[in-house]
Amino acid sequence: MDNLATIFSGDLQQLHPADIADRIQRMPLDQVADILRTLPAPLAGEALAELEDEIKAELLQEFSELELADLFQKLEHNDTTDLLGELDDSLQRTVLEQLPDDVSVPVQALLQYEEDTAGGIMSDRFIALAMDETIESSQQQLRRAAQFSTEDISYLYVVDHDQRLRGVASFRDLVFGSPHKKVADIMQESVTFLRVTDDQEEISRQFAHYHYLALPVLDQQDRVVGVVKASDVLEIAREEATEDMQLMVGLSGEERVLTPWRKSLPGRLPWLYVNLVTAFAAAAVIAFYESTIAHWTALAIFLPVVAGQGGNAGMQTLTVIIRDMALGEITRGDGRRALLKELFLGIANGLAIGLAVGLVAYLWKGSIALSLVACSAMILTHLVAGLAGVMIPFSLKFLKVDPAMASSIFITTITDLAGFLFFLGFATMAMRWLGVVP
Amino acid sequence: MDNLATIFSGDLQQLHPADIADRIQRMPLDQVADILRTLPAPLAGEALAELEDEIKAELLQEFSELELADLFQKLEHNDTTDLLGELDDSLQRTVLEQLPDDVSVPVQALLQYEEDTAGGIMSDRFIALAMDETIESSQQQLRRAAQFSTEDISYLYVVDHDQRLRGVASFRDLVFGSPHKKVADIMQESVTFLRVTDDQEEISRQFAHYHYLALPVLDQQDRVVGVVKASDVLEIAREEATEDMQLMVGLSGEERVLTPWRKSLPGRLPWLYVNLVTAFAAAAVIAFYESTIAHWTALAIFLPVVAGQGGNAGMQTLTVIIRDMALGEITRGDGRRALLKELFLGIANGLAIGLAVGLVAYLWKGSIALSLVACSAMILTHLVAGLAGVMIPFSLKFLKVDPAMASSIFITTITDLAGFLFFLGFATMAMRWLGVVP
């Protein structure tokens, strides 16, 4: 086994850490650990950092504290922080104690921030220039900064004595500027920045809106403590979209194909129970009209049509609203605008679908009464579907709940209830008051 | 009016073009045009480029060819290309003729690429260094490149006489390298790159996987023709996610809250009709068992419960698979792995929900037969929901159709059909063979 791992790892060393992670993450955990042990120090840690979260936590259990400290030593501090976050508190402390101070101190500083904030996302690798330095001495500082990659110097942040952000300098101006000028003379004073506590969804919106490649992150004292890059935000945007899609249908937001079924179950089953309660609410409406159905069984045939159409139409509206909310494309006043739009769409769709259903009902069962009942119920259900599709996410947002949260369950509940009420209610009225005999 | 627009535009000039777009895009089109006319040339064009696609096409009609040429003149070429793409062919040609050659030639070069490929996304602003130049003369080239922003020089691409990509140089090495060395001596030869024809979904995956900040784009002759930045890809990732979410529920993929209802209708109604056809397929199953329901009306009450649960469970599975596919996290062999996982989940969820439904059926209707029928139908429906949730996206992918396409309609069709067949089938068998008298 060890031998096999060694041979395999020889090939892996040529690869990007993200590709190594892809190759090994579907293997049994002990094999993954063996392979990582044979890889050179920075690469092994980098590959570990690229593994899916699902696997990280369990895989880290395979290593001793010493091995972990070894893996983390040459890693970027924010990668180390992410990995340490997967460990329980006592193990985290033990590993931190094994690390040299120049690693453990900055890592502990990063560990204090929530995972989904600017502080949790940022890298602490950036270049800060002192505003009262000369350009010449700043150039020397850059020359010495050999461990920085090209990406890290896209932006040079200018700070005062207390590390407070005062401006941003272009690399070109710094390199080609007259050597005896001060950095303060060439910097641009107005800088967009993030706060350590800024939420990642908001950060993703900002980056998409303004097309930033990177933004500095400030702490409460206005000191520059890190930088967030567009490449980090890209991953976040993909995760946020995934979470929204999952929340909508009643999932945890974090399930992946690789998630073992035992871990998926507690994420799925509670929402299935919620759905069950709402389904019984719809069933209660049918039960209320049980005697109507007993006299007119053909009604039962149309129940899934009414429910299915309303649910689908409602999901269309809901999806547009929820996604636009997530993208930050909805502003105040759009709620009313959206309601008006859905009013027209509900009538148009309702008429188009209602007439089709009415026609089928007539051709199939030869009953004009059934046809009229189905058609009118369909029109009203589409109207309710559209309006509820707007009101559910706006209400959830107003209640400060994620508007995507289980929203598909809420919308189908409303469309089912409305659909059955209209359809069976109209049928009952037709029988009772119009003397329709099925 | 003109006066008002002028006053308003004075405030706007302080803002980022993206914020100007946000402020004005909910106004009537003629007002938006008036405001843009009062803004200085580059800013007006930039704000125009930031408007939502929904509005761009119609707004452009408000301007004359000359005005358009004026708006486009100082814009980045890829922004001009995007805007020209909204015009019909003849108007596009007229505007191009009004533009000076140094704008129209590069813009026409960009216009040849499809919108959702690397060629359609890339900017043509980048710096290419000749590999056989000295570092000193390259430094002078950089010094002269005054119109380039800091972002554009994150990466310096090194090319040969035919503009073919040969390497990439770090800005720092170039600036601090010995002046008489050649660029070829300091460049790194292995460069990751995109092709002009690469699809945007794949590009988004690559950027997310490798955390690139920018990649060069090559044409068929290996010449560098542009650069794609992580900030551009971020917007694409958000659009792709939106498209997937919309496709799943039967939307066009491009609808926004701002889309007028008349434009939304043709995107939504066809899928509602598709849904209607599938709903009638489910109705046909119920019709087949109409006599069973006529004898045992309590069954009708449980129909929406069976359909609702199956649909919800199926959507959970489907969403995990579709999203993982979009993120590129699914590799070969994952189909079987996912089926196995859903088999277990289907049984577990099915048992949990089936027992609950059986219990409610017994307590509500006092019928052990109904309870057993509902419970067993529920278990099997959850199993089918899980397996179909895997097989639908994999089949669509195999057929080279977007796996998200209307997949929620497919899954609810299958779960409705299966649910009704099991539930009413078991009930019929219970009545016929077990002599159950409701």
mmCIF file of N, CA, C and O in Angstrom, chain A residues 166-242:
data_model
loop_
_atom_site.group_PDB
_atom_site.id
_atom_site.type_symbol
_atom_site.label_atom_id
_atom_site.label_comp_id
_atom_site.label_asym_id
_atom_site.label_seq_id
_atom_site.Cartn_x
_atom_site.Cartn_y
_atom_site.Cartn_z
ATOM 1 N N ARG A 166 -5.017 54.712 3.893
ATOM 2 C CA ARG A 166 -5.098 56.117 3.491
ATOM 3 C C ARG A 166 -5.205 56.287 1.987
ATOM 4 O O ARG A 166 -5.555 57.360 1.500
ATOM 5 N N GLY A 167 -4.885 55.237 1.222
ATOM 6 C CA GLY A 167 -4.971 55.372 -0.234
ATOM 7 C C GLY A 167 -4.519 54.110 -0.933
ATOM 8 O O GLY A 167 -4.200 53.101 -0.292
ATOM 9 N N VAL A 168 -4.516 54.166 -2.256
ATOM 10 C CA VAL A 168 -4.043 53.038 -3.038
ATOM 11 C C VAL A 168 -3.127 53.585 -4.122
ATOM 12 O O VAL A 168 -3.357 54.670 -4.666
ATOM 13 N N ALA A 169 -2.020 52.871 -4.375
ATOM 14 C CA ALA A 169 -1.070 53.340 -5.385
ATOM 15 C C ALA A 169 -1.015 52.339 -6.526
ATOM 16 O O ALA A 169 -1.160 51.141 -6.309
ATOM 17 N N SER A 170 -0.827 52.853 -7.727
ATOM 18 C CA SER A 170 -0.686 51.930 -8.847
ATOM 19 C C SER A 170 0.769 51.484 -8.893
ATOM 20 O O SER A 170 1.688 52.244 -8.605
ATOM 21 N N PHE A 171 0.949 50.233 -9.236
ATOM 22 C CA PHE A 171 2.284 49.671 -9.294
ATOM 23 C C PHE A 171 3.133 50.435 -10.310
ATOM 24 O O PHE A 171 4.305 50.677 -10.103
ATOM 25 N N ARG A 172 2.475 50.838 -11.413
ATOM 26 C CA ARG A 172 3.219 51.516 -12.461
ATOM 27 C C ARG A 172 3.728 52.869 -11.982
ATOM 28 O O ARG A 172 4.886 53.225 -12.192
ATOM 29 N N ASP A 173 2.850 53.618 -11.300
ATOM 30 C CA ASP A 173 3.272 54.926 -10.793
ATOM 31 C C ASP A 173 4.424 54.779 -9.810
ATOM 32 O O ASP A 173 5.344 55.588 -9.779
ATOM 33 N N LEU A 174 4.351 53.727 -9.013
ATOM 34 C CA LEU A 174 5.391 53.528 -8.024
ATOM 35 C C LEU A 174 6.722 53.206 -8.697
ATOM 36 O O LEU A 174 7.774 53.715 -8.323
ATOM 37 N N VAL A 175 6.665 52.366 -9.711
ATOM 38 C CA VAL A 175 7.889 51.908 -10.356
ATOM 39 C C VAL A 175 8.506 53.022 -11.208
ATOM 40 O O VAL A 175 9.712 53.186 -11.259
ATOM 41 N N PHE A 176 7.643 53.782 -11.862
ATOM 42 C CA PHE A 176 8.159 54.792 -12.778
ATOM 43 C C PHE A 176 8.131 56.208 -12.197
ATOM 44 O O PHE A 176 8.447 57.170 -12.867
ATOM 45 N N GLY A 177 7.714 56.334 -10.943
ATOM 46 C CA GLY A 177 7.638 57.668 -10.336
ATOM 47 C C GLY A 177 9.025 58.195 -9.966
ATOM 48 O O GLY A 177 9.977 57.414 -9.845
ATOM 49 N N SER A 178 9.142 59.523 -9.757
ATOM 50 C CA SER A 178 10.457 60.076 -9.391
ATOM 51 C C SER A 178 10.804 59.593 -7.984
ATOM 52 O O SER A 178 10.001 59.735 -7.055
ATOM 53 N N PRO A 179 12.025 59.059 -7.818
ATOM 54 C CA PRO A 179 12.414 58.316 -6.611
ATOM 55 C C PRO A 179 12.281 59.104 -5.310
ATOM 56 O O PRO A 179 12.070 58.500 -4.259
ATOM 57 N N HIS A 180 12.386 60.445 -5.348
ATOM 58 C CA HIS A 180 12.422 61.175 -4.086
ATOM 59 C C HIS A 180 11.069 61.708 -3.644
ATOM 60 O O HIS A 180 10.939 62.266 -2.576
ATOM 61 N N LYS A 181 10.072 61.515 -4.509
ATOM 62 C CA LYS A 181 8.716 61.866 -4.090
ATOM 63 C C LYS A 181 8.255 60.922 -2.981
ATOM 64 O O LYS A 181 8.826 59.846 -2.775
ATOM 65 N N LYS A 182 7.222 61.335 -2.269
ATOM 66 C CA LYS A 182 6.650 60.461 -1.245
ATOM 67 C C LYS A 182 5.555 59.594 -1.863
ATOM 68 O O LYS A 182 4.920 59.993 -2.849
ATOM 69 N N VAL A 183 5.321 58.467 -1.230
ATOM 70 C CA VAL A 183 4.225 57.605 -1.669
ATOM 71 C C VAL A 183 2.899 58.369 -1.638
ATOM 72 O O VAL A 183 2.064 58.244 -2.531
ATOM 73 N N ALA A 184 2.743 59.198 -0.620
ATOM 74 C CA ALA A 184 1.502 59.969 -0.486
ATOM 75 C C ALA A 184 1.229 60.839 -1.716
ATOM 76 O O ALA A 184 0.072 61.136 -2.020
ATOM 77 N N ASP A 185 2.314 61.248 -2.417
ATOM 78 C CA ASP A 185 2.121 62.121 -3.576
ATOM 79 C C ASP A 185 1.540 61.388 -4.783
ATOM 80 O O ASP A 185 0.927 62.013 -5.650
ATOM 81 N N ILE A 186 1.786 60.101 -4.875
ATOM 82 C CA ILE A 186 1.307 59.379 -6.068
ATOM 83 C C ILE A 186 0.065 58.552 -5.782
ATOM 84 O O ILE A 186 -0.536 57.990 -6.678
ATOM 85 N N MET A 187 -0.340 58.465 -4.513
ATOM 86 C CA MET A 187 -1.487 57.596 -4.211
ATOM 87 C C MET A 187 -2.809 58.268 -4.562
ATOM 88 O O MET A 187 -2.916 59.495 -4.649
ATOM 89 N N GLN A 188 -3.799 57.410 -4.768
ATOM 90 C CA GLN A 188 -5.149 57.908 -4.991
ATOM 91 C C GLN A 188 -5.873 57.756 -3.658
ATOM 92 O O GLN A 188 -5.853 56.684 -3.046
ATOM 93 N N GLU A 189 -6.506 58.821 -3.203
ATOM 94 C CA GLU A 189 -7.010 58.789 -1.828
ATOM 95 C C GLU A 189 -8.323 58.042 -1.653
ATOM 96 O O GLU A 189 -8.590 57.461 -0.602
ATOM 97 N N SER A 190 -9.151 58.082 -2.692
ATOM 98 C CA SER A 190 -10.445 57.439 -2.502
ATOM 99 C C SER A 190 -10.332 55.953 -2.843
ATOM 100 O O SER A 190 -10.028 55.574 -3.971
ATOM 101 N N VAL A 191 -10.538 55.116 -1.843
ATOM 102 C CA VAL A 191 -10.406 53.666 -2.025
ATOM 103 C C VAL A 191 -11.683 52.982 -1.557
ATOM 104 O O VAL A 191 -12.203 53.309 -0.497
ATOM 105 N N THR A 192 -12.187 52.083 -2.348
ATOM 106 C CA THR A 192 -13.298 51.255 -1.891
ATOM 107 C C THR A 192 -12.715 50.155 -1.010
ATOM 108 O O THR A 192 -11.643 49.637 -1.311
ATOM 109 N N PHE A 193 -13.406 49.817 0.068
ATOM 110 C CA PHE A 193 -12.871 48.786 0.961
ATOM 111 C C PHE A 193 -14.013 47.981 1.572
ATOM 112 O O PHE A 193 -15.184 48.366 1.496
ATOM 113 N N LEU A 194 -13.652 46.860 2.165
ATOM 114 C CA LEU A 194 -14.611 46.028 2.898
ATOM 115 C C LEU A 194 -14.291 46.108 4.387
ATOM 116 O O LEU A 194 -13.171 46.465 4.759
ATOM 117 N N ARG A 195 -15.280 45.753 5.208
ATOM 118 C CA ARG A 195 -15.050 45.612 6.638
ATOM 119 C C ARG A 195 -14.943 44.123 6.957
ATOM 120 O O ARG A 195 -15.602 43.306 6.302
ATOM 121 N N VAL A 196 -14.169 43.757 7.971
ATOM 122 C CA VAL A 196 -14.000 42.341 8.317
ATOM 123 C C VAL A 196 -15.335 41.641 8.535
ATOM 124 O O VAL A 196 -15.465 40.450 8.286
ATOM 125 N N THR A 197 -16.343 42.386 8.993
ATOM 126 C CA THR A 197 -17.630 41.763 9.318
ATOM 127 C C THR A 197 -18.599 41.703 8.131
ATOM 128 O O THR A 197 -19.687 41.155 8.265
ATOM 129 N N ASP A 198 -18.219 42.254 6.966
ATOM 130 C CA ASP A 198 -19.139 42.249 5.821
ATOM 131 C C ASP A 198 -19.519 40.820 5.417
ATOM 132 O O ASP A 198 -18.675 39.930 5.374
ATOM 133 N N ASP A 199 -20.796 40.651 5.105
ATOM 134 C CA ASP A 199 -21.308 39.332 4.750
ATOM 135 C C ASP A 199 -20.899 38.928 3.334
ATOM 136 O O ASP A 199 -20.872 39.755 2.425
ATOM 137 N N GLN A 200 -20.637 37.626 3.131
ATOM 138 C CA GLN A 200 -20.106 37.199 1.834
ATOM 139 C C GLN A 200 -21.089 37.377 0.687
ATOM 140 O O GLN A 200 -20.683 37.622 -0.443
ATOM 141 N N GLU A 201 -22.387 37.294 0.967
ATOM 142 C CA GLU A 201 -23.359 37.486 -0.106
ATOM 143 C C GLU A 201 -23.304 38.926 -0.607
ATOM 144 O O GLU A 201 -23.338 39.193 -1.805
ATOM 145 N N GLU A 202 -23.171 39.857 0.345
ATOM 146 C CA GLU A 202 -23.065 41.267 -0.008
ATOM 147 C C GLU A 202 -21.752 41.528 -0.754
ATOM 148 O O GLU A 202 -21.717 42.303 -1.711
ATOM 149 N N ILE A 203 -20.684 40.862 -0.344
ATOM 150 C CA ILE A 203 -19.389 41.027 -1.006
ATOM 151 C C ILE A 203 -19.471 40.562 -2.454
ATOM 152 O O ILE A 203 -18.995 41.221 -3.376
ATOM 153 N N SER A 204 -20.119 39.417 -2.652
ATOM 154 C CA SER A 204 -20.276 38.880 -4.000
ATOM 155 C C SER A 204 -21.041 39.871 -4.875
ATOM 156 O O SER A 204 -20.705 40.092 -6.042
ATOM 157 N N ARG A 205 -22.066 40.500 -4.307
ATOM 158 C CA ARG A 205 -22.855 41.486 -5.045
ATOM 159 C C ARG A 205 -22.002 42.691 -5.440
ATOM 160 O O ARG A 205 -22.063 43.167 -6.560
ATOM 161 N N GLN A 206 -21.203 43.164 -4.484
ATOM 162 C CA GLN A 206 -20.336 44.312 -4.738
ATOM 163 C C GLN A 206 -19.335 44.026 -5.847
ATOM 164 O O GLN A 206 -19.141 44.830 -6.742
ATOM 165 N N PHE A 207 -18.694 42.873 -5.776
ATOM 166 C CA PHE A 207 -17.700 42.522 -6.792
ATOM 167 C C PHE A 207 -18.350 42.397 -8.157
ATOM 168 O O PHE A 207 -17.797 42.813 -9.166
ATOM 169 N N ALA A 208 -19.535 41.790 -8.216
ATOM 170 C CA ALA A 208 -20.200 41.625 -9.506
ATOM 171 C C ALA A 208 -20.656 42.981 -10.041
ATOM 172 O O ALA A 208 -20.585 43.245 -11.238
ATOM 173 N N HIS A 209 -21.092 43.838 -9.147
ATOM 174 C CA HIS A 209 -21.611 45.146 -9.559
ATOM 175 C C HIS A 209 -20.497 46.046 -10.090
ATOM 176 O O HIS A 209 -20.626 46.671 -11.129
ATOM 177 N N TYR A 210 -19.375 46.095 -9.387
ATOM 178 C CA TYR A 210 -18.317 47.039 -9.753
ATOM 179 C C TYR A 210 -17.140 46.402 -10.489
ATOM 180 O O TYR A 210 -16.188 47.095 -10.818
ATOM 181 N N HIS A 211 -17.173 45.096 -10.701
ATOM 182 C CA HIS A 211 -16.091 44.398 -11.416
ATOM 183 C C HIS A 211 -14.723 44.580 -10.758
ATOM 184 O O HIS A 211 -13.717 44.735 -11.447
ATOM 185 N N TYR A 212 -14.683 44.606 -9.433
ATOM 186 C CA TYR A 212 -13.388 44.712 -8.773
ATOM 187 C C TYR A 212 -12.577 43.446 -8.996
ATOM 188 O O TYR A 212 -13.126 42.351 -9.066
ATOM 189 N N LEU A 213 -11.232 43.609 -9.040
ATOM 190 C CA LEU A 213 -10.377 42.420 -9.039
ATOM 191 C C LEU A 213 -9.943 42.084 -7.615
ATOM 192 O O LEU A 213 -9.646 40.940 -7.306
ATOM 193 N N ALA A 214 -9.906 43.091 -6.745
ATOM 194 C CA ALA A 214 -9.528 42.871 -5.340
ATOM 195 C C ALA A 214 -9.971 44.069 -4.516
ATOM 196 O O ALA A 214 -10.070 45.181 -5.033
ATOM 197 N N LEU A 215 -10.260 43.838 -3.249
ATOM 198 C CA LEU A 215 -10.595 44.935 -2.335
ATOM 199 C C LEU A 215 -9.870 44.717 -1.011
ATOM 200 O O LEU A 215 -9.767 43.580 -0.539
ATOM 201 N N PRO A 216 -9.379 45.814 -0.394
ATOM 202 C CA PRO A 216 -8.752 45.681 0.926
ATOM 203 C C PRO A 216 -9.826 45.515 2.001
ATOM 204 O O PRO A 216 -10.954 45.957 1.817
ATOM 205 N N VAL A 217 -9.442 44.855 3.081
ATOM 206 C CA VAL A 217 -10.375 44.631 4.190
ATOM 207 C C VAL A 217 -9.857 45.349 5.433
ATOM 208 O O VAL A 217 -8.696 45.178 5.805
ATOM 209 N N LEU A 218 -10.723 46.151 6.049
ATOM 210 C CA LEU A 218 -10.333 46.929 7.235
ATOM 211 C C LEU A 218 -10.980 46.379 8.506
ATOM 212 O O LEU A 218 -12.103 45.889 8.465
ATOM 213 N N ASP A 219 -10.237 46.478 9.624
ATOM 214 C CA ASP A 219 -10.836 46.108 10.915
ATOM 215 C C ASP A 219 -11.521 47.330 11.528
ATOM 216 O O ASP A 219 -11.645 48.371 10.877
ATOM 217 N N GLN A 220 -11.975 47.189 12.785
ATOM 218 C CA GLN A 220 -12.734 48.269 13.418
ATOM 219 C C GLN A 220 -11.927 49.560 13.536
ATOM 220 O O GLN A 220 -12.492 50.657 13.573
ATOM 221 N N GLN A 221 -10.591 49.423 13.586
ATOM 222 C CA GLN A 221 -9.736 50.615 13.730
ATOM 223 C C GLN A 221 -9.258 51.146 12.378
ATOM 224 O O GLN A 221 -8.263 51.869 12.321
ATOM 225 N N ASP A 222 -9.930 50.741 11.297
ATOM 226 C CA ASP A 222 -9.568 51.178 9.942
ATOM 227 C C ASP A 222 -8.202 50.680 9.475
ATOM 228 O O ASP A 222 -7.630 51.225 8.533
ATOM 229 N N ARG A 223 -7.660 49.681 10.152
ATOM 230 C CA ARG A 223 -6.379 49.118 9.714
ATOM 231 C C ARG A 223 -6.603 48.087 8.624
ATOM 232 O O ARG A 223 -7.557 47.305 8.690
ATOM 233 N N VAL A 224 -5.707 48.069 7.628
ATOM 234 C CA VAL A 224 -5.791 47.049 6.586
ATOM 235 C C VAL A 224 -5.318 45.729 7.170
ATOM 236 O O VAL A 224 -4.187 45.641 7.668
ATOM 237 N N VAL A 225 -6.168 44.718 7.157
ATOM 238 C CA VAL A 225 -5.779 43.426 7.724
ATOM 239 C C VAL A 225 -5.813 42.309 6.687
ATOM 240 O O VAL A 225 -5.407 41.184 6.963
ATOM 241 N N GLY A 226 -6.279 42.605 5.468
ATOM 242 C CA GLY A 226 -6.305 41.559 4.461
ATOM 243 C C GLY A 226 -6.835 42.067 3.147
ATOM 244 O O GLY A 226 -7.135 43.260 2.998
ATOM 245 N N VAL A 227 -6.938 41.139 2.195
ATOM 246 C CA VAL A 227 -7.438 41.498 0.877
ATOM 247 C C VAL A 227 -8.330 40.363 0.367
ATOM 248 O O VAL A 227 -8.032 39.184 0.594
ATOM 249 N N VAL A 228 -9.436 40.724 -0.249
ATOM 250 C CA VAL A 228 -10.313 39.733 -0.870
ATOM 251 C C VAL A 228 -10.183 39.882 -2.382
ATOM 252 O O VAL A 228 -10.247 40.993 -2.906
ATOM 253 N N LYS A 229 -9.951 38.744 -3.076
ATOM 254 C CA LYS A 229 -9.757 38.791 -4.528
ATOM 255 C C LYS A 229 -10.983 38.259 -5.265
ATOM 256 O O LYS A 229 -11.720 37.434 -4.724
ATOM 257 N N ALA A 230 -11.157 38.713 -6.496
ATOM 258 C CA ALA A 230 -12.306 38.279 -7.298
ATOM 259 C C ALA A 230 -12.334 36.761 -7.442
ATOM 260 O O ALA A 230 -13.399 36.152 -7.507
ATOM 261 N N SER A 231 -11.152 36.135 -7.463
ATOM 262 C CA SER A 231 -11.117 34.686 -7.624
ATOM 263 C C SER A 231 -11.708 33.974 -6.405
ATOM 264 O O SER A 231 -12.319 32.913 -6.536
ATOM 265 N N ASP A 232 -11.522 34.568 -5.216
ATOM 266 C CA ASP A 232 -12.142 33.978 -4.019
ATOM 267 C C ASP A 232 -13.653 34.166 -4.072
ATOM 268 O O ASP A 232 -14.423 33.290 -3.670
ATOM 269 N N VAL A 233 -14.062 35.336 -4.552
ATOM 270 C CA VAL A 233 -15.483 35.663 -4.571
ATOM 271 C C VAL A 233 -16.225 34.784 -5.580
ATOM 272 O O VAL A 233 -17.379 34.428 -5.368
ATOM 273 N N LEU A 234 -15.532 34.415 -6.646
ATOM 274 C CA LEU A 234 -16.147 33.538 -7.643
ATOM 275 C C LEU A 234 -16.629 32.244 -7.005
ATOM 276 O O LEU A 234 -17.754 31.790 -7.233
ATOM 277 N N GLU A 235 -15.769 31.656 -6.187
ATOM 278 C CA GLU A 235 -16.172 30.411 -5.511
ATOM 279 C C GLU A 235 -17.354 30.639 -4.583
ATOM 280 O O GLU A 235 -18.252 29.816 -4.486
ATOM 281 N N ILE A 236 -17.332 31.790 -3.915
ATOM 282 C CA ILE A 236 -18.426 32.112 -3.000
ATOM 283 C C ILE A 236 -19.736 32.269 -3.762
ATOM 284 O O ILE A 236 -20.784 31.769 -3.338
ATOM 285 N N ALA A 237 -19.671 32.953 -4.908
ATOM 286 C CA ALA A 237 -20.887 33.171 -5.707
ATOM 287 C C ALA A 237 -21.476 31.834 -6.120
ATOM 288 O O ALA A 237 -22.693 31.638 -6.102
ATOM 289 N N ARG A 238 -20.599 30.894 -6.473
ATOM 290 C CA ARG A 238 -21.084 29.575 -6.878
ATOM 291 C C ARG A 238 -21.698 28.835 -5.696
ATOM 292 O O ARG A 238 -22.733 28.173 -5.824
ATOM 293 N N GLU A 239 -21.063 28.992 -4.535
ATOM 294 C CA GLU A 239 -21.612 28.345 -3.334
ATOM 295 C C GLU A 239 -22.947 28.950 -2.921
ATOM 296 O O GLU A 239 -23.869 28.236 -2.531
ATOM 297 N N GLU A 240 -23.025 30.277 -3.001
ATOM 298 C CA GLU A 240 -24.268 30.952 -2.601
ATOM 299 C C GLU A 240 -25.419 30.533 -3.512
ATOM 300 O O GLU A 240 -26.542 30.317 -3.058
ATOM 301 N N ALA A 241 -25.134 30.429 -4.813
ATOM 302 C CA ALA A 241 -26.175 30.021 -5.759
ATOM 303 C C ALA A 241 -26.627 28.595 -5.460
ATOM 304 O O ALA A 241 -27.818 28.283 -5.488
ATOM 305 N N THR A 242 -25.652 27.742 -5.148
ATOM 306 C CA THR A 242 -25.973 26.362 -4.803
ATOM 307 C C THR A 242 -26.859 26.310 -3.567
ATOM 308 O O THR A 242 -27.866 25.590 -3.523
#
